[in-house]
């Protein structure tokens, strides 16, 4: 299996009844007025980016009117505006904006995935939903492992999910369990002995970027760590 096959499988997953209902209800009846005339994806968000990535970005979950509308990670919402602008500044993205599929955006060396692949109500997946979706994250880490150098966890949920996946895959994880923070780092070691640097960043959601809890400089500094050897 490769990432294209993984993404195809993810995009038809229906394992969480509550999230299936929510993603489809938003897509059919709950569209934001400004997008009312657009088709909505209404499915899980597959990964996006370079299939041979050395860097993974682990987000939280699709936004109801963002990825759940456009079908592409961090595309069509304010979080994505922040993330892709920063990835462009760092040289991972060929353009600073992510509007919709077909806009020419391509990532080099980096792939974006999420802890939970379906839009959750209030952007808050349940513990059960995180656990149900975790095997998809495991497969992404497993496929990336032979080349993987680093991972950027956006928020504590992404951080905990990445650490949990690494443990299930038999990677060496420091004890006590590494704690999330903005700029936090931990080195995880794959069974092949490959060190993978996990970097934490506050999530690029509006509640952090509008309030100044996360600044562009802070995000750029976290992303800069991804290119350095662990
Ligand atoms: O069709 P494809 O070349 O497999 O690409 C699928 C999808 O992934 C495309 O919309 C661009 C993106 N992508 C990328 O961002 N970086 C790459 O190196 C290859 C593909
Ligand atoms: Fe499947 Fe994950 Fe969506 Fe649940 S959240 S339905 S496990 S893709």
CSV table of C-alpha atoms and ligand atoms in Angstrom, one decimal:
chain,number,residue,atom,x,y,z
A,1,UNK,CA,0.0,0.0,0.0
A,2,UNK,CA,1.1,3.6,-0.7
A,3,UNK,CA,-0.2,6.9,0.5
A,4,UNK,CA,-2.6,7.2,-2.5
A,5,UNK,CA,-4.2,4.0,-1.5
A,6,UNK,CA,-4.3,5.0,2.1
A,7,UNK,CA,-5.9,8.3,1.3
A,8,UNK,CA,-8.5,6.5,-0.9
A,9,UNK,CA,-9.4,4.2,2.0
A,10,UNK,CA,-9.6,7.0,4.5
A,11,UNK,CA,-11.9,9.1,2.3
A,12,UNK,CA,-14.6,6.4,2.3
A,13,UNK,CA,-14.4,5.6,6.1
A,14,UNK,CA,-17.7,5.5,8.0
A,15,UNK,CA,-16.4,4.1,11.3
A,16,UNK,CA,-17.8,6.9,13.6
A,17,UNK,CA,-21.6,7.1,13.3
A,18,UNK,CA,-21.8,10.5,15.0
A,19,UNK,CA,-19.1,12.1,12.8
A,20,UNK,CA,-20.6,10.6,9.6
A,21,UNK,CA,-23.9,12.2,10.5
A,22,UNK,CA,-22.3,15.5,11.4
A,23,UNK,CA,-20.1,15.8,8.3
A,24,UNK,CA,-23.0,14.9,6.0
A,25,UNK,CA,-25.5,17.1,7.8
A,26,UNK,CA,-23.2,20.1,7.5
A,27,UNK,CA,-22.6,19.3,3.9
A,28,UNK,CA,-26.3,19.0,3.0
A,29,UNK,CA,-28.2,21.3,5.4
A,30,UNK,CA,-25.6,23.2,7.4
A,31,UNK,CA,-23.6,25.1,4.8
A,32,UNK,CA,-22.3,28.5,5.6
A,33,UNK,CA,-24.4,31.1,3.8
A,34,UNK,CA,-21.4,32.4,1.8
A,35,UNK,CA,-20.7,28.8,0.5
A,36,UNK,CA,-24.4,27.8,0.0
A,37,UNK,CA,-24.0,27.5,-3.8
A,38,UNK,CA,-20.9,25.3,-3.5
A,39,UNK,CA,-20.6,21.5,-3.5
A,40,UNK,CA,-19.4,20.1,-0.1
A,41,UNK,CA,-17.0,17.2,0.2
A,42,UNK,CA,-18.8,15.9,3.3
A,43,UNK,CA,-16.3,13.0,3.8
A,44,UNK,CA,-13.1,12.3,5.7
A,45,UNK,CA,-10.2,14.5,4.8
A,46,UNK,CA,-7.4,12.5,3.2
A,47,UNK,CA,-3.8,13.5,3.7
A,48,UNK,CA,-2.4,16.2,1.4
A,49,UNK,CA,1.1,16.9,0.1
A,50,UNK,CA,4.2,15.1,-0.9
A,51,UNK,CA,3.8,11.3,-0.9
A,52,UNK,CA,7.6,11.0,-0.2
A,53,UNK,CA,7.5,13.5,2.6
A,54,UNK,CA,10.3,13.6,5.2
A,55,UNK,CA,8.1,15.8,7.4
A,56,UNK,CA,4.5,15.2,8.6
A,57,UNK,CA,2.2,17.9,10.0
A,58,UNK,CA,-0.4,16.4,12.4
A,59,UNK,CA,-3.5,18.6,12.8
A,60,UNK,CA,-6.6,18.2,14.9
A,61,UNK,CA,-9.5,17.6,12.5
A,62,UNK,CA,-11.2,19.1,9.4
A,63,UNK,CA,-13.2,22.2,9.8
A,64,UNK,CA,-16.9,21.8,9.0
A,65,UNK,CA,-16.8,24.6,6.4
A,66,UNK,CA,-13.1,24.1,5.5
A,67,UNK,CA,-11.8,20.7,4.7
A,68,UNK,CA,-15.3,19.2,5.0
A,69,UNK,CA,-16.2,21.6,2.1
A,70,UNK,CA,-13.1,21.5,-0.1
A,71,UNK,CA,-11.9,18.0,0.6
A,72,UNK,CA,-8.3,19.1,1.1
A,73,UNK,CA,-6.5,19.5,4.4
A,74,UNK,CA,-6.6,23.1,5.9
A,75,UNK,CA,-8.1,24.4,2.7
A,76,UNK,CA,-10.8,27.1,2.7
A,77,UNK,CA,-10.5,28.3,6.2
A,78,UNK,CA,-8.5,30.8,8.4
A,79,UNK,CA,-6.4,28.1,9.9
A,80,UNK,CA,-5.3,27.1,6.5
A,81,UNK,CA,-4.5,30.7,5.5
A,82,UNK,CA,-2.0,30.8,8.4
A,83,UNK,CA,-0.6,27.3,7.9
A,84,UNK,CA,0.0,27.5,4.2
A,85,UNK,CA,1.4,31.1,4.3
A,86,UNK,CA,4.0,29.8,6.9
A,87,UNK,CA,4.7,26.6,4.8
A,88,UNK,CA,5.3,28.9,1.8
A,89,UNK,CA,7.7,31.1,3.8
A,90,UNK,CA,9.6,28.0,4.8
A,91,UNK,CA,9.8,26.7,1.3
A,92,UNK,CA,7.5,23.6,1.7
A,93,UNK,CA,4.6,25.1,-0.3
A,94,UNK,CA,4.8,26.5,-3.9
A,95,UNK,CA,2.2,29.2,-3.1
A,96,UNK,CA,1.0,30.9,0.1
A,97,UNK,CA,-2.7,30.2,-0.4
A,98,UNK,CA,-4.8,27.1,-0.4
A,99,UNK,CA,-8.2,27.9,-2.1
A,100,UNK,CA,-9.5,24.6,-3.5
A,101,UNK,CA,-8.5,21.5,-5.4
A,102,UNK,CA,-7.1,22.6,-8.8
A,103,UNK,CA,-5.5,25.8,-7.5
A,104,UNK,CA,-2.0,24.5,-8.3
A,105,UNK,CA,-0.9,24.1,-4.7
A,106,UNK,CA,1.8,21.5,-4.2
A,107,UNK,CA,3.9,20.7,-1.2
A,108,UNK,CA,7.5,19.4,-1.4
A,109,UNK,CA,8.9,17.3,1.4
A,110,UNK,CA,5.9,17.6,3.6
A,111,UNK,CA,2.5,15.9,4.0
A,112,UNK,CA,-0.4,17.1,6.1
A,113,UNK,CA,-2.6,14.7,8.0
A,114,UNK,CA,-5.0,14.9,11.0
A,115,UNK,CA,-5.7,13.2,14.3
A,116,UNK,CA,-9.4,12.8,13.4
A,117,UNK,CA,-10.2,12.8,9.7
A,118,UNK,CA,-13.9,13.9,9.9
A,119,UNK,CA,-15.2,17.3,11.0
A,120,UNK,CA,-16.3,17.0,14.6
A,121,UNK,CA,-19.0,19.2,16.2
A,122,UNK,CA,-17.4,22.3,17.9
A,123,UNK,CA,-14.0,21.1,16.6
A,124,UNK,CA,-13.9,18.7,19.5
A,125,UNK,CA,-13.7,15.0,18.8
A,126,UNK,CA,-14.6,12.6,21.6
A,127,UNK,CA,-12.1,10.2,23.1
A,128,UNK,CA,-13.8,7.3,21.3
A,129,UNK,CA,-13.6,9.1,18.0
A,130,UNK,CA,-9.9,9.8,18.5
A,131,UNK,CA,-9.3,6.1,19.3
A,132,UNK,CA,-11.4,4.9,16.3
A,133,UNK,CA,-9.4,7.2,13.9
A,134,UNK,CA,-6.0,6.4,15.4
A,135,UNK,CA,-5.3,3.4,13.1
A,136,UNK,CA,-5.3,5.7,10.1
A,137,UNK,CA,-2.7,7.8,11.8
A,138,UNK,CA,-0.7,4.7,12.5
A,139,UNK,CA,-0.7,3.8,8.8
A,140,UNK,CA,0.5,7.2,7.8
A,141,UNK,CA,3.4,7.1,10.3
A,142,UNK,CA,4.2,3.6,9.2
A,143,UNK,CA,4.3,4.5,5.5
A,144,UNK,CA,6.4,7.6,6.2
A,145,UNK,CA,8.8,6.0,8.7
A,146,UNK,CA,11.5,5.0,6.2
A,147,UNK,CA,12.1,8.6,5.2
A,148,UNK,CA,10.6,10.5,8.2
A,149,UNK,CA,12.8,13.2,9.9
A,150,UNK,CA,10.3,15.2,11.8
A,151,UNK,CA,6.7,15.9,12.7
A,152,UNK,CA,4.9,19.1,13.6
A,153,UNK,CA,2.0,18.5,16.0
A,154,UNK,CA,-0.5,21.3,15.9
A,155,UNK,CA,-2.0,21.5,19.4
A,156,UNK,CA,-1.9,19.0,22.3
A,157,UNK,CA,-4.4,16.6,20.6
A,158,UNK,CA,-2.1,16.2,17.6
A,159,UNK,CA,0.9,15.8,19.9
A,160,UNK,CA,-0.8,13.1,22.0
A,161,UNK,CA,-2.0,11.3,18.9
A,162,UNK,CA,1.5,11.3,17.3
A,163,UNK,CA,3.1,10.0,20.6
A,164,UNK,CA,0.3,7.3,20.9
A,165,UNK,CA,0.8,6.2,17.3
A,166,UNK,CA,4.6,6.0,17.7
A,167,UNK,CA,4.1,3.8,20.8
A,168,UNK,CA,1.7,1.5,19.1
A,169,UNK,CA,4.2,1.1,16.2
A,170,UNK,CA,6.9,0.1,18.6
A,171,UNK,CA,8.9,3.3,18.3
A,172,UNK,CA,11.0,4.3,21.2
A,173,UNK,CA,9.3,7.2,23.1
A,174,UNK,CA,11.0,9.0,26.0
A,175,UNK,CA,9.7,8.4,29.5
A,176,UNK,CA,8.1,10.2,31.1
A,177,UNK,CA,5.8,10.9,28.2
A,178,UNK,CA,6.9,14.1,26.4
A,179,UNK,CA,4.6,17.0,27.3
A,180,UNK,CA,3.1,19.3,24.7
A,181,UNK,CA,3.9,23.0,24.6
A,182,UNK,CA,4.6,25.5,21.9
A,183,UNK,CA,8.2,24.8,20.9
A,184,UNK,CA,8.3,21.5,22.8
A,185,UNK,CA,10.4,18.8,21.2
A,186,UNK,CA,10.9,15.1,21.7
A,187,UNK,CA,13.0,12.6,19.7
A,188,UNK,CA,11.2,9.4,18.9
A,189,UNK,CA,13.1,6.5,17.4
A,190,UNK,CA,11.7,4.2,14.8
A,191,UNK,CA,12.4,0.4,14.9
A,192,UNK,CA,15.0,1.0,12.2
A,193,UNK,CA,16.8,3.3,14.6
A,194,UNK,CA,15.8,6.5,12.7
A,195,UNK,CA,15.4,9.5,15.0
A,196,UNK,CA,12.3,11.5,14.4
A,197,UNK,CA,12.0,15.0,15.9
A,198,UNK,CA,8.5,15.8,17.2
A,199,UNK,CA,7.9,19.5,17.4
A,200,UNK,CA,4.9,21.1,19.1
A,201,UNK,CA,3.1,24.3,18.0
A,202,UNK,CA,0.0,25.9,19.2
A,203,UNK,CA,-2.7,25.2,16.7
A,204,UNK,CA,-3.2,27.7,13.9
A,205,UNK,CA,-6.9,28.1,14.8
A,206,UNK,CA,-8.3,31.6,15.0
A,207,UNK,CA,-8.6,31.4,18.8
A,208,UNK,CA,-4.8,31.4,18.9
A,209,UNK,CA,-3.9,33.6,15.9
A,210,UNK,CA,-6.5,36.3,16.5
A,211,UNK,CA,-5.6,36.6,20.1
A,212,UNK,CA,-1.8,36.7,19.5
A,213,UNK,CA,-1.2,33.5,21.5
A,214,UNK,CA,0.4,32.2,18.3
A,215,UNK,CA,2.3,34.7,16.2
A,216,UNK,CA,3.8,34.3,12.7
A,217,UNK,CA,7.3,34.4,14.2
A,218,UNK,CA,6.4,31.6,16.7
A,219,UNK,CA,5.0,29.4,14.0
A,220,UNK,CA,8.0,30.1,11.7
A,221,UNK,CA,10.4,29.1,14.5
A,222,UNK,CA,8.6,25.8,15.1
A,223,UNK,CA,8.6,25.0,11.4
A,224,UNK,CA,12.3,25.9,11.1
A,225,UNK,CA,13.1,23.1,13.6
A,226,UNK,CA,11.5,20.5,11.2
A,227,UNK,CA,14.4,20.7,8.8
A,228,UNK,CA,17.1,20.1,11.3
A,229,UNK,CA,18.5,16.7,12.2
A,230,UNK,CA,17.1,15.1,15.3
B,1,LIG,O1,-2.1,13.5,-8.6
B,1,LIG,P1,-0.9,13.4,-7.7
B,1,LIG,O2,0.3,13.9,-8.4
B,1,LIG,O3,-0.7,12.1,-7.0
B,1,LIG,O4,-1.1,14.5,-6.5
B,1,LIG,C1,-2.2,14.4,-5.7
B,1,LIG,C2,-2.3,15.7,-4.9
B,1,LIG,O5,-1.1,15.8,-4.0
B,1,LIG,C3,-2.2,16.9,-5.8
B,1,LIG,O6,-3.4,17.7,-5.6
B,1,LIG,C4,-1.0,17.7,-5.3
B,1,LIG,C5,-0.5,17.0,-4.1
B,1,LIG,N1,0.9,16.8,-4.2
B,1,LIG,C6,1.8,17.6,-3.5
B,1,LIG,O7,1.3,18.5,-2.8
B,1,LIG,N2,3.1,17.4,-3.6
B,1,LIG,C7,3.6,16.4,-4.3
B,1,LIG,O8,4.9,16.3,-4.3
B,1,LIG,C8,2.8,15.6,-5.0
B,1,LIG,C9,1.4,15.8,-4.9
B,2,LIG,FE1,-13.4,7.1,9.9
B,2,LIG,FE2,-11.7,8.7,11.2
B,2,LIG,FE3,-13.9,9.7,10.1
B,2,LIG,FE4,-14.1,8.2,12.2
B,2,LIG,S1,-13.2,10.2,12.1
B,2,LIG,S2,-15.4,8.0,10.4
B,2,LIG,S3,-12.4,6.7,11.9
B,2,LIG,S4,-12.2,8.8,9.1
